[in-house]
């Protein structure tokens, strides 16, 4: 209730004594009072001053009587409540006043001093209640309209989205199916709601039904066949209504299945596979000839031609040496090209998730020894020593052994490539804690390959794991490799749930490390 | 006389295989070649070669199907088939095994390796 002194009451009576009496009574009650002599004057004041909260009006007045005043007030769209002051004799007028829109009436008798105050209070309260009620109704209407808008938006989205949508209730009865779903499965989606999943889904839709009925806690996904031989990727999830009560678990109210048409993605994927397969074949067939014949030529030269040359002739000797060197270059470059093709294929398969990964228990020390053995001759040729700091026993890891060997060989070859003297160190350590990983309690084994080579500048450090990015000046430093080795290592390590990184001091050497979960 | 069948649709590869193996010619090994799978299959049936170097990707009938027909359908046991595959083709160890190949080698191959394998099989 607002402050009483702020409540403005208009007293309307042609009798100045009544006006003054009512005014003094109500003023004593704390209200602000204004007055009018008849209906016409009252109406003008009301139209002029919208802050009038209540009218207390006589019935019989010249120019415009009380009943007329009510009508005029309401005709002008004013909601201000009106109390009629009527004589004892004309109670029927009070009834008329009420039916015309007065909020209450007071009898002009001895007790008016008390009754007027009560009636005013009651009328104001009643009016307040009415306003609140109106506000609630208006709020509700606004909310309803807002929700209708939201519903319209949602309906428009659902009906126009390219993905198929199917919603079922807790009893597996279909409650919603959108036009995309109809198109995808060649059926009329408007006939679906109300049907039981089991009845509606046969043939192509059977997998959807299974998804819906599984009511799994986690979203489930499946591949489904669409009309016209297309492929859809479907995801189903349970719909749960959040409970307001803290201790109650969420209520299961149905399932949602979203189907995306992935036909063209699959087609593109297939085309890419075909392309890679063809390219790799078409590149390798001539390479096989080039490499093979070169090796045959070398063998024939060494076994048949060279022995026939007089070894006293310096020119012949030089020529033999040159031919031998040149053939060596053809072969090593051919092999480099072969490796590049292999790496491109490997990486594109990994990125496309096409590699079938093995997960076998393996001992890291064995993997490291195998990798060191595979590169030992290269190290020997360059006169670089390999120093091992590998504990004999490390926790078993689950991995694709050949792939991890590939990583270690790659890192060892890199270390060797950039180290001209000194040594390369291989360190394995089980006491590695990954602070950045959210999964606490996960143990990792860390492997580091430390070289004493040229090192990597800070700006290049982040780029070494990018494809075809070989650090250094490509004009002066001839690249030796595909530029795909480290990206492949990264793919492999990350697939195993580990990570790989590099630390380096320019001019002092680099440390490539990776961790694998135990 | 031991016979070696060389199957590849690329004439250069056929020549390369033959040259890789030519030392064996002096030891009396006979070479036959075929440029597609269908011809190869006929030759295997009619001539009973001891060793077959068989390319996988060929027009008309691929090496898989030839191998599968020889080993699993015709049940010819006394022929040693070497599948010559190219990495990146849809071929893995399991598929090669299913087709009945005795071993497989990847292209580009080393001529010395080809010769060594043939010598081992023929015991020469």
Coordinates of C-alpha atoms in Angstrom, one line a residue:
Chain A
X1 CA 0.0 0.0 0.0
X2 CA 1.3 3.4 -0.9
X3 CA 1.9 6.2 1.4
X4 CA -1.4 7.6 2.6
X5 CA -0.5 11.3 2.1
X6 CA 0.2 10.5 -1.5
X7 CA -3.3 9.2 -2.0
X8 CA -5.4 11.8 -3.7
X9 CA -9.2 11.7 -3.2
X10 CA -11.6 13.8 -5.2
X11 CA -14.8 14.7 -3.3
X12 CA -17.8 15.6 -5.5
X13 CA -20.9 17.2 -4.0
X14 CA -23.0 20.2 -4.8
X15 CA -23.6 20.8 -1.1
X16 CA -20.6 22.7 0.3
X17 CA -21.3 21.5 3.8
X18 CA -21.2 17.8 2.8
X19 CA -18.0 18.5 0.8
X20 CA -16.3 20.2 3.8
X21 CA -17.5 17.5 6.2
X22 CA -16.2 14.7 4.0
X23 CA -13.0 16.6 3.3
X24 CA -12.3 17.1 7.0
X25 CA -13.0 13.5 7.9
X26 CA -10.7 12.2 5.1
X27 CA -8.0 14.8 5.7
X28 CA -7.9 13.6 9.3
X29 CA -7.3 10.2 7.9
X30 CA -4.2 11.6 6.2
X31 CA -5.3 11.7 2.5
X32 CA -4.8 14.6 0.1
X33 CA -8.2 16.1 -0.9
X34 CA -9.4 17.9 -3.9
X35 CA -13.0 18.9 -4.5
X36 CA -15.6 19.5 -7.3
X37 CA -19.2 20.9 -7.2
X38 CA -20.7 18.6 -9.7
X39 CA -20.2 15.7 -12.1
X40 CA -19.0 18.0 -15.0
X41 CA -16.3 19.7 -12.9
X42 CA -15.3 16.3 -11.5
X43 CA -14.9 14.8 -14.9
X44 CA -12.8 17.8 -16.1
X45 CA -10.5 17.4 -13.0
X46 CA -10.2 13.7 -13.6
X47 CA -9.3 14.2 -17.3
X48 CA -6.8 16.9 -16.3
X49 CA -5.2 15.0 -13.4
X50 CA -4.6 11.3 -13.8
X51 CA -3.1 11.0 -10.4
X52 CA -6.5 11.0 -8.7
X53 CA -6.8 7.7 -6.8
X54 CA -10.4 7.7 -5.7
X55 CA -13.6 9.7 -6.2
X56 CA -16.2 10.0 -3.5
X57 CA -19.3 11.4 -5.2
X58 CA -22.8 12.5 -4.4
X59 CA -25.6 11.1 -6.6
X60 CA -27.9 14.1 -7.1
X61 CA -26.1 17.1 -8.5
X62 CA -26.9 19.8 -11.1
X63 CA -25.4 19.6 -14.6
X64 CA -24.1 16.0 -14.2
X65 CA -25.3 13.6 -11.6
X66 CA -23.2 10.8 -9.9
X67 CA -24.4 8.0 -12.2
X68 CA -23.7 10.0 -15.3
X69 CA -20.2 10.8 -13.9
X70 CA -19.5 7.1 -13.5
X71 CA -20.5 6.5 -17.1
X72 CA -18.5 9.4 -18.4
X73 CA -15.4 8.4 -16.4
X74 CA -15.5 4.9 -17.8
X75 CA -16.3 6.1 -21.3
X76 CA -13.1 8.1 -21.2
X77 CA -11.2 5.0 -20.3
X78 CA -10.4 6.0 -16.7
X79 CA -10.1 3.2 -14.2
X80 CA -10.3 5.4 -11.1
X81 CA -12.5 3.8 -8.5
X82 CA -15.7 5.7 -7.4
X83 CA -17.5 5.5 -4.1
X84 CA -21.2 6.7 -4.2
X85 CA -22.6 8.6 -1.3
X86 CA -26.3 8.0 -1.3
X87 CA -29.2 9.0 0.9
X88 CA -30.8 6.4 3.2
X89 CA -34.0 6.6 1.3
X90 CA -32.6 5.8 -2.1
X91 CA -30.8 2.5 -1.6
X92 CA -31.9 1.5 -5.1
X93 CA -29.7 4.2 -6.5
X94 CA -26.8 2.6 -4.7
X95 CA -27.5 -0.6 -6.5
X96 CA -27.7 1.3 -9.8
X97 CA -24.3 2.9 -9.0
X98 CA -22.7 -0.4 -8.3
X99 CA -24.0 -1.9 -11.5
X100 CA -22.8 1.2 -13.4
X101 CA -19.2 0.6 -12.1
X102 CA -19.0 2.2 -8.7
X103 CA -16.7 0.3 -6.4
X104 CA -18.8 0.8 -3.3
X105 CA -21.3 3.1 -1.6
X106 CA -21.7 4.9 1.7
X107 CA -25.0 5.9 3.3
X108 CA -25.3 9.6 4.1
X109 CA -26.3 9.2 7.7
X110 CA -25.1 9.7 11.2
X111 CA -22.4 7.1 11.0
X112 CA -20.8 8.4 7.9
X113 CA -17.8 9.7 9.8
X114 CA -16.8 6.1 10.6
X115 CA -18.1 4.3 7.5
X116 CA -16.5 6.7 5.0
X117 CA -13.0 5.9 6.3
X118 CA -13.6 2.2 6.3
X119 CA -15.2 2.3 2.9
X120 CA -12.4 4.4 1.4
X121 CA -9.8 2.0 2.8
X122 CA -11.7 -1.0 1.5
X123 CA -12.2 0.6 -1.9
X124 CA -8.5 1.5 -2.2
X125 CA -7.5 -2.0 -1.2
X126 CA -10.0 -3.5 -3.6
X127 CA -8.8 -1.3 -6.4
X128 CA -5.2 -2.1 -5.6
X129 CA -6.1 -5.8 -5.8
X130 CA -7.9 -5.2 -9.1
X131 CA -4.9 -3.4 -10.5
X132 CA -2.6 -6.2 -9.4
X133 CA -4.9 -8.7 -10.9
X134 CA -5.0 -6.8 -14.1
X135 CA -1.2 -6.6 -14.1
X136 CA -1.0 -10.4 -13.5
X137 CA -3.4 -11.0 -16.4
X138 CA -1.4 -8.6 -18.6
X139 CA 1.9 -10.3 -17.5
X140 CA 0.5 -13.7 -18.3
X141 CA -0.7 -12.5 -21.7
X142 CA 2.7 -11.1 -22.4
X143 CA 4.4 -14.3 -21.2
X144 CA 2.0 -16.4 -23.3
X145 CA 2.6 -14.2 -26.3
X146 CA 6.3 -14.4 -25.7
X147 CA 6.1 -18.2 -25.4
X148 CA 4.0 -18.3 -28.5
X149 CA 6.7 -16.3 -30.3
X150 CA 9.3 -18.7 -29.0
X151 CA 7.3 -21.6 -30.1
X152 CA 6.9 -20.1 -33.5
X153 CA 10.6 -19.5 -33.8
X154 CA 11.3 -23.1 -32.7
X155 CA 8.7 -24.5 -35.0
X156 CA 10.2 -22.5 -37.9
X157 CA 13.7 -23.7 -37.0
X158 CA 12.6 -27.3 -36.6
X159 CA 10.6 -27.3 -39.8
X160 CA 13.4 -25.6 -41.8
X161 CA 16.5 -27.3 -40.3
X162 CA 18.3 -29.5 -42.7
X163 CA 18.8 -32.2 -40.0
X164 CA 16.1 -34.7 -39.4
X165 CA 14.6 -34.5 -35.9
X166 CA 12.5 -37.1 -34.0
X167 CA 11.3 -36.7 -30.5
X168 CA 9.6 -39.4 -28.5
X169 CA 8.0 -39.4 -25.0
X170 CA 8.9 -41.7 -22.1
X171 CA 6.6 -44.3 -23.5
X172 CA 8.4 -44.3 -26.8
X173 CA 5.5 -42.6 -28.6
X174 CA 6.5 -40.1 -31.2
X175 CA 5.7 -36.5 -30.2
X176 CA 7.6 -34.7 -33.0
X177 CA 9.0 -35.3 -36.4
X178 CA 10.2 -32.6 -38.8
X179 CA 9.9 -32.3 -42.6
X180 CA 13.7 -33.1 -43.0
X181 CA 13.1 -36.5 -41.3
X182 CA 10.2 -37.1 -43.7
X183 CA 12.4 -36.3 -46.7
X184 CA 15.3 -38.4 -45.4
X185 CA 13.2 -41.5 -45.0
X186 CA 10.7 -40.9 -47.7
X187 CA 7.6 -40.7 -45.5
X188 CA 5.0 -38.2 -44.4
X189 CA 6.2 -36.8 -41.1
X190 CA 2.8 -35.4 -40.2
X191 CA 1.5 -38.9 -39.8
X192 CA 4.2 -39.9 -37.3
X193 CA 3.2 -38.1 -34.1
X194 CA 1.1 -40.2 -31.8
X195 CA 2.4 -43.5 -33.3
X196 CA 4.4 -45.9 -31.3
X197 CA 8.1 -46.1 -32.4
X198 CA 7.9 -49.8 -32.9
X199 CA 4.9 -49.5 -35.3
X200 CA 6.3 -46.5 -37.2
X201 CA 9.8 -47.7 -37.7
X202 CA 10.4 -50.6 -39.9
X203 CA 13.1 -51.2 -42.5
X204 CA 15.4 -48.1 -42.7
X205 CA 14.1 -46.6 -39.5
X206 CA 14.7 -49.7 -37.4
X207 CA 18.1 -48.5 -36.2
X208 CA 16.5 -45.3 -35.0
X209 CA 14.0 -47.3 -33.0
X210 CA 16.8 -49.2 -31.4
X211 CA 18.5 -46.0 -30.5
X212 CA 15.4 -44.5 -29.0
X213 CA 14.7 -47.6 -27.0
X214 CA 18.2 -47.9 -25.6
X215 CA 17.5 -44.9 -23.5
X216 CA 21.1 -44.6 -22.7
X217 CA 22.6 -42.2 -20.2
X218 CA 25.0 -41.0 -22.8
X219 CA 24.2 -39.9 -26.3
X220 CA 24.4 -42.8 -28.7
X221 CA 25.2 -42.5 -32.4
X222 CA 24.7 -44.7 -35.4
X223 CA 24.9 -44.7 -39.1
X224 CA 21.5 -45.1 -40.9
X225 CA 20.6 -45.6 -44.5
X226 CA 18.5 -42.9 -46.0
X227 CA 16.0 -43.0 -48.9
X228 CA 17.8 -43.2 -52.2
X229 CA 20.9 -44.9 -50.9
X230 CA 22.1 -41.9 -48.8
X231 CA 23.9 -42.2 -45.5
X232 CA 22.7 -40.5 -42.4
X233 CA 24.6 -40.0 -39.1
X234 CA 22.1 -40.2 -36.2
X235 CA 22.6 -39.2 -32.6
X236 CA 20.2 -40.0 -29.9
X237 CA 20.0 -38.5 -26.5
X238 CA 17.7 -38.7 -23.5
X239 CA 15.6 -35.7 -22.6
X240 CA 15.5 -35.0 -18.9
X241 CA 13.5 -32.5 -17.1
X242 CA 15.5 -30.8 -14.4
X243 CA 13.8 -31.1 -11.0
X244 CA 13.5 -28.0 -8.9
X245 CA 13.9 -30.0 -5.8
X246 CA 17.5 -30.6 -5.0
X247 CA 17.4 -34.2 -3.8
X248 CA 15.2 -35.5 -6.7
X249 CA 16.9 -36.9 -9.7
X250 CA 16.0 -35.5 -13.1
X251 CA 12.9 -36.9 -14.7
X252 CA 13.2 -38.9 -17.9
X253 CA 10.6 -37.5 -20.3
X254 CA 11.7 -38.8 -23.7
X255 CA 14.3 -39.2 -26.3
X256 CA 15.6 -37.1 -29.1
X257 CA 17.2 -38.3 -32.3
X258 CA 18.9 -36.0 -34.8
X259 CA 19.9 -37.3 -38.2
X260 CA 22.3 -35.5 -40.4
X261 CA 22.6 -36.4 -44.1
X262 CA 26.3 -37.1 -44.5
X263 CA 26.0 -38.7 -48.0
X264 CA 28.1 -36.0 -49.7
X265 CA 30.7 -36.1 -46.9
X266 CA 31.0 -39.8 -47.3
X267 CA 31.2 -39.4 -51.1
X268 CA 33.9 -36.9 -50.8
X269 CA 35.7 -39.1 -48.3
X270 CA 35.5 -42.0 -50.7
X271 CA 36.7 -39.8 -53.6
X272 CA 39.6 -38.7 -51.5
X273 CA 40.5 -42.3 -50.6
X274 CA 40.2 -43.2 -54.3
X275 CA 42.3 -40.3 -55.3
X276 CA 45.0 -41.0 -52.8
X277 CA 45.0 -44.7 -53.7
X278 CA 45.2 -43.9 -57.4
X279 CA 47.9 -41.2 -56.9
X280 CA 49.9 -43.4 -54.8
X281 CA 49.7 -46.2 -57.4
X282 CA 50.4 -43.9 -60.3
X283 CA 53.4 -42.4 -58.5
X284 CA 54.8 -45.6 -57.3
X285 CA 54.7 -47.5 -60.5
X286 CA 57.2 -45.2 -62.3
X287 CA 59.2 -44.9 -59.1
X288 CA 59.4 -48.7 -59.0
X289 CA 60.9 -48.6 -62.5
X290 CA 63.2 -45.7 -61.7
X291 CA 64.6 -47.2 -58.5
X292 CA 64.6 -50.8 -59.7
X293 CA 66.4 -50.2 -63.0
X294 CA 68.9 -47.9 -61.3
X295 CA 69.7 -50.6 -58.9
X296 CA 70.0 -53.1 -61.7
X297 CA 72.3 -50.8 -63.6
X298 CA 74.4 -50.2 -60.5
X299 CA 74.7 -53.9 -60.0
X300 CA 75.7 -54.6 -63.6
X301 CA 78.2 -51.8 -63.7
X302 CA 79.8 -53.0 -60.5
X303 CA 79.7 -56.7 -61.5
X304 CA 80.3 -56.5 -65.3
X305 CA 81.4 -53.2 -66.6
X306 CA 83.7 -51.6 -64.0
X307 CA 86.0 -54.7 -63.5
X308 CA 86.7 -54.5 -67.3
X309 CA 88.1 -50.9 -67.1
X310 CA 91.8 -50.5 -66.8
X311 CA 92.4 -49.4 -63.2
X312 CA 95.6 -47.5 -64.2
X313 CA 93.7 -44.9 -66.1
X314 CA 93.0 -41.9 -63.8
X315 CA 90.2 -40.7 -66.1
X316 CA 88.3 -44.0 -66.0
X317 CA 88.7 -44.2 -62.3
X318 CA 87.3 -40.7 -61.9
X319 CA 84.4 -41.6 -64.2
X320 CA 83.6 -44.8 -62.3
X321 CA 83.6 -42.8 -59.1
X322 CA 81.3 -40.2 -60.6
X323 CA 78.9 -42.7 -62.1
X324 CA 78.8 -44.5 -58.7
X325 CA 78.1 -41.2 -56.9
X326 CA 75.4 -40.1 -59.4
X327 CA 73.6 -43.4 -59.2
X328 CA 73.8 -43.2 -55.4
X329 CA 72.0 -39.8 -55.6
X330 CA 69.3 -41.1 -58.0
X331 CA 68.6 -44.0 -55.6
X332 CA 68.6 -41.9 -52.4
X333 CA 66.4 -39.2 -54.0
X334 CA 64.1 -41.9 -55.3
X335 CA 63.9 -43.4 -51.8
X336 CA 63.2 -39.9 -50.4
X337 CA 60.3 -39.5 -52.8
X338 CA 59.0 -42.9 -51.8
X339 CA 59.1 -41.9 -48.2
X340 CA 57.4 -38.7 -48.9
X341 CA 54.5 -40.5 -50.6
X342 CA 54.3 -42.9 -47.7
X343 CA 54.2 -40.0 -45.2
X344 CA 51.6 -38.1 -47.1
X345 CA 49.4 -41.2 -47.2
X346 CA 50.1 -42.1 -43.6
X347 CA 49.2 -38.6 -42.4
X348 CA 46.1 -38.2 -44.4
X349 CA 44.9 -41.6 -43.2
X350 CA 45.5 -40.6 -39.6
X351 CA 43.8 -37.3 -40.0
X352 CA 40.8 -39.0 -41.6
X353 CA 40.8 -41.6 -38.7
X354 CA 41.3 -44.4 -41.2
X355 CA 44.1 -46.1 -39.4
X356 CA 43.3 -49.2 -37.5
X357 CA 45.2 -48.7 -34.2
X358 CA 46.3 -51.7 -32.2
X359 CA 46.2 -51.5 -28.4
X360 CA 48.6 -54.0 -27.0
X361 CA 50.5 -54.0 -23.7
X362 CA 54.1 -53.1 -24.4
X363 CA 57.3 -52.4 -22.6
X364 CA 58.8 -49.0 -23.4
X365 CA 62.4 -50.0 -22.8
X366 CA 62.0 -52.7 -25.5
X367 CA 60.5 -50.1 -27.9
X368 CA 63.3 -47.7 -27.3
X369 CA 66.0 -50.4 -27.8
X370 CA 64.3 -51.5 -31.0
X371 CA 64.3 -48.0 -32.3
X372 CA 67.9 -47.4 -31.3
X373 CA 68.9 -50.6 -33.0
X374 CA 67.1 -49.5 -36.2
X375 CA 69.0 -46.3 -36.4
X376 CA 72.3 -47.5 -34.9
X377 CA 74.1 -47.8 -38.3
X378 CA 73.2 -44.2 -39.2
X379 CA 74.6 -43.0 -35.9
X380 CA 77.7 -45.0 -36.4
X381 CA 78.3 -43.6 -39.9
X382 CA 78.1 -40.1 -38.6
X383 CA 80.2 -40.9 -35.5
X384 CA 77.5 -39.7 -33.1
X385 CA 77.1 -41.6 -29.8
X386 CA 73.8 -42.6 -28.4
X387 CA 73.6 -42.3 -24.6
X388 CA 70.8 -44.3 -22.9
X389 CA 69.2 -43.3 -19.6
X390 CA 66.5 -45.9 -19.6
X391 CA 65.3 -47.7 -16.4
X392 CA 65.2 -51.4 -16.9
X393 CA 61.6 -51.6 -15.6
X394 CA 58.9 -49.1 -16.5
X395 CA 55.2 -49.5 -16.1
X396 CA 53.5 -51.3 -19.0
X397 CA 51.8 -49.1 -21.6
X398 CA 49.0 -50.0 -23.9
X399 CA 49.9 -48.9 -27.4
X400 CA 50.3 -49.6 -31.1
X401 CA 53.9 -50.7 -30.8
X402 CA 55.0 -50.3 -34.4
X403 CA 53.6 -46.7 -34.4
X404 CA 55.5 -45.8 -31.2
X405 CA 58.7 -47.3 -32.7
X406 CA 58.0 -45.0 -35.7
X407 CA 57.8 -42.0 -33.4
X408 CA 61.1 -42.8 -31.7
X409 CA 62.9 -43.6 -34.9
X410 CA 61.7 -40.3 -36.4
X411 CA 62.9 -38.3 -33.4
X412 CA 66.2 -40.1 -33.4
X413 CA 66.7 -39.5 -37.1
X414 CA 65.8 -35.8 -36.6
X415 CA 68.3 -35.6 -33.7
X416 CA 71.0 -37.1 -35.8
X417 CA 70.2 -34.9 -38.8
X418 CA 70.8 -31.7 -36.9
X419 CA 73.8 -32.9 -34.8
X420 CA 77.2 -32.9 -36.4
X421 CA 79.2 -33.8 -33.4
X422 CA 78.6 -34.8 -29.8
X423 CA 75.9 -37.2 -28.7
X424 CA 72.2 -37.9 -28.6
X425 CA 70.7 -38.8 -25.3
X426 CA 67.6 -41.0 -24.9
X427 CA 65.9 -40.6 -21.5
X428 CA 62.9 -42.4 -20.2
X429 CA 61.2 -41.4 -16.9
X430 CA 58.1 -42.6 -15.2
X431 CA 57.9 -39.8 -12.7
X432 CA 56.1 -37.4 -14.9
X433 CA 53.1 -35.5 -13.7
X434 CA 51.0 -33.6 -16.2
X435 CA 49.7 -30.5 -14.4
X436 CA 47.7 -29.4 -17.4
X437 CA 45.6 -32.5 -17.6
X438 CA 42.3 -32.4 -15.8
X439 CA 42.4 -36.2 -15.2
X440 CA 44.2 -36.4 -11.9
X441 CA 45.9 -39.6 -10.9
X442 CA 46.8 -40.4 -14.5
X443 CA 50.4 -41.6 -14.7
X444 CA 52.6 -40.9 -17.7
X445 CA 55.9 -42.1 -18.9
X446 CA 58.1 -39.4 -20.4
X447 CA 60.6 -40.0 -23.2
X448 CA 63.1 -37.4 -24.2
X449 CA 65.5 -37.4 -27.1
X450 CA 68.2 -34.8 -26.4
X451 CA 70.6 -33.7 -29.1
X452 CA 73.6 -31.4 -29.0
X453 CA 72.8 -30.0 -32.5
X454 CA 72.0 -26.6 -33.9
X455 CA 68.8 -26.1 -31.9
X456 CA 65.6 -24.3 -32.9
X457 CA 65.0 -20.6 -32.6
X458 CA 62.0 -19.6 -30.4
X459 CA 59.9 -18.4 -33.4
X460 CA 60.4 -21.7 -35.2
X461 CA 59.7 -23.9 -32.2
X462 CA 56.0 -23.8 -32.6
X463 CA 56.1 -24.4 -36.3
X464 CA 58.1 -27.7 -36.3
X465 CA 54.9 -29.7 -35.8
X466 CA 53.2 -28.0 -38.8
X467 CA 53.1 -29.9 -42.1
X468 CA 55.8 -29.2 -44.6
X469 CA 57.5 -26.7 -42.3
X470 CA 61.1 -27.5 -42.1
X471 CA 62.9 -25.0 -39.9
X472 CA 65.8 -23.1 -41.4
X473 CA 66.5 -21.4 -44.6
X474 CA 65.1 -23.5 -47.4
X475 CA 67.5 -21.9 -49.9
X476 CA 70.7 -22.6 -48.1
X477 CA 69.7 -25.6 -46.0
X478 CA 68.6 -28.3 -48.4
X479 CA 65.6 -30.0 -46.7
X480 CA 66.3 -33.6 -45.9
X481 CA 63.0 -35.3 -45.5
X482 CA 59.4 -35.0 -46.2
X483 CA 58.5 -32.3 -43.7
X484 CA 55.9 -34.6 -42.4
X485 CA 57.8 -36.6 -39.8
X486 CA 56.9 -34.5 -36.8
X487 CA 53.2 -34.0 -37.7
X488 CA 53.0 -37.8 -38.0
X489 CA 54.6 -38.2 -34.6
X490 CA 52.2 -35.7 -33.1
X491 CA 49.2 -37.6 -34.6
X492 CA 50.5 -40.9 -33.2
X493 CA 51.3 -39.6 -29.7
X494 CA 48.0 -37.7 -29.4
X495 CA 46.1 -40.7 -30.6
X496 CA 47.5 -42.5 -27.6
X497 CA 46.3 -39.8 -25.2
X498 CA 49.8 -38.3 -24.8
X499 CA 51.5 -35.2 -26.0
X500 CA 54.7 -34.2 -27.7
X501 CA 56.7 -31.0 -27.5
X502 CA 60.1 -29.4 -28.0
X503 CA 62.4 -27.4 -25.9
X504 CA 65.5 -25.9 -27.4
X505 CA 68.5 -23.6 -26.9
X506 CA 69.6 -22.1 -30.2
X507 CA 73.1 -23.4 -30.9
X508 CA 73.1 -25.8 -28.0
X509 CA 70.7 -28.5 -29.0
X510 CA 67.0 -29.5 -28.8
X511 CA 65.0 -31.8 -26.6
X512 CA 62.0 -33.5 -28.1
X513 CA 59.8 -35.1 -25.4
X514 CA 56.6 -37.0 -25.5
X515 CA 54.5 -38.6 -22.8
X516 CA 52.3 -41.6 -22.9
X517 CA 49.7 -42.6 -20.3
X518 CA 50.4 -45.7 -18.3
Chain B
X1 CA 62.7 -76.9 -65.2
X2 CA 61.4 -74.4 -62.6
X3 CA 59.0 -71.8 -64.0
X4 CA 58.5 -68.3 -62.8
X5 CA 55.4 -66.3 -63.9
X6 CA 55.6 -62.5 -63.9
X7 CA 52.3 -60.7 -63.9
X8 CA 52.1 -56.9 -64.2
X9 CA 50.2 -54.6 -66.5
X10 CA 53.2 -52.2 -66.7
X11 CA 55.7 -53.5 -69.3
X12 CA 58.6 -51.7 -67.4
X13 CA 57.8 -53.5 -64.2
X14 CA 57.7 -56.9 -66.0
X15 CA 61.1 -56.1 -67.6
X16 CA 62.5 -55.0 -64.2
X17 CA 61.3 -58.2 -62.5
X18 CA 62.8 -60.3 -65.4
X19 CA 66.1 -58.4 -65.2
X20 CA 66.2 -58.8 -61.4
X21 CA 65.8 -62.5 -61.8
X22 CA 67.8 -63.0 -64.9
X23 CA 70.7 -64.8 -63.1
X24 CA 68.3 -67.6 -62.6
X25 CA 67.9 -68.0 -66.3
X26 CA 71.5 -69.4 -66.4
X27 CA 70.4 -72.0 -63.9
X28 CA 67.6 -73.2 -66.2
X29 CA 64.7 -71.3 -64.8
X30 CA 62.0 -70.5 -67.4
X31 CA 60.2 -67.1 -67.3
X32 CA 56.7 -66.5 -68.5
X33 CA 54.9 -63.2 -68.3
X34 CA 51.4 -62.0 -68.4
X35 CA 50.0 -58.4 -68.6
X36 CA 46.7 -59.1 -66.9
X37 CA 45.0 -61.3 -64.3
X38 CA 42.9 -63.4 -66.7
X39 CA 45.9 -64.4 -68.8
X40 CA 47.8 -65.1 -65.6
X41 CA 45.1 -67.4 -64.3
X42 CA 45.1 -69.4 -67.6
X43 CA 48.9 -69.7 -67.4
X44 CA 48.9 -70.9 -63.8
X45 CA 46.3 -73.5 -64.7
X46 CA 48.0 -74.7 -67.8
X47 CA 51.7 -74.3 -67.1
X48 CA 52.0 -74.9 -63.4
X49 CA 54.6 -72.3 -62.6
X50 CA 56.5 -72.7 -59.3
X51 CA 56.6 -69.1 -58.4
X52 CA 54.3 -66.2 -59.4
X53 CA 55.2 -62.5 -58.9
X54 CA 51.7 -61.0 -59.0
X55 CA 50.8 -57.3 -59.2
X56 CA 47.6 -56.4 -57.3
X57 CA 46.2 -53.5 -59.2
X58 CA 45.5 -54.6 -62.8
X59 CA 42.7 -54.1 -65.2
X60 CA 40.1 -56.8 -65.8
X61 CA 41.1 -59.2 -63.0
X62 CA 43.2 -57.9 -60.0
X63 CA 45.9 -59.8 -58.2
X64 CA 43.6 -60.5 -55.3
X65 CA 41.1 -62.3 -57.3
X66 CA 43.7 -64.3 -59.2
X67 CA 45.3 -65.3 -56.0
X68 CA 42.0 -66.2 -54.4
X69 CA 40.9 -68.3 -57.4
X70 CA 44.2 -70.2 -57.5
X71 CA 44.5 -70.9 -53.8
X72 CA 41.0 -71.1 -52.6
X73 CA 38.8 -72.2 -55.6
X74 CA 41.1 -74.2 -57.8
X75 CA 43.0 -75.3 -54.7
X76 CA 46.4 -75.3 -56.5
X77 CA 48.8 -75.8 -53.7
X78 CA 52.2 -76.2 -55.3
X79 CA 52.5 -72.6 -56.5
X80 CA 54.2 -69.9 -54.4
X81 CA 52.5 -66.5 -54.9
X82 CA 54.2 -63.2 -54.1
X83 CA 51.7 -60.3 -54.1
X84 CA 53.3 -57.1 -55.2
X85 CA 51.4 -54.4 -53.4
X86 CA 51.6 -50.7 -53.3
X87 CA 51.2 -49.1 -49.8
X88 CA 48.1 -47.0 -49.6
X89 CA 45.9 -49.4 -51.6
X90 CA 43.1 -51.0 -49.7
X91 CA 45.2 -54.0 -48.9
X92 CA 46.3 -55.1 -45.5
X93 CA 48.0 -58.2 -44.3
X94 CA 44.7 -59.9 -43.4
X95 CA 43.3 -59.4 -46.9
X96 CA 46.5 -60.8 -48.5
X97 CA 46.2 -63.8 -46.1
X98 CA 42.6 -64.3 -46.9
X99 CA 43.4 -64.3 -50.6
X100 CA 45.9 -67.0 -49.9
X101 CA 49.1 -65.2 -50.9
X102 CA 52.3 -66.8 -49.5
X103 CA 54.1 -63.5 -49.0
X104 CA 53.7 -60.0 -50.2
X105 CA 56.2 -57.3 -51.1
X106 CA 55.7 -53.6 -51.5
X107 CA 56.6 -51.5 -54.5
X108 CA 59.1 -50.0 -55.0
X109 CA 61.0 -53.2 -54.4
X110 CA 64.7 -53.9 -54.3
X111 CA 65.8 -56.1 -57.2
X112 CA 68.2 -58.0 -55.0
X113 CA 65.4 -58.8 -52.6
X114 CA 63.3 -60.2 -55.4
X115 CA 66.2 -62.4 -56.5
X116 CA 66.9 -63.5 -52.9
X117 CA 63.2 -64.5 -52.4
X118 CA 63.1 -66.4 -55.7
X119 CA 66.3 -68.3 -54.8
X120 CA 65.0 -69.2 -51.4
X121 CA 61.7 -70.6 -52.8
X122 CA 63.3 -72.5 -55.6
X123 CA 66.2 -73.6 -53.4
X124 CA 68.7 -72.4 -56.0

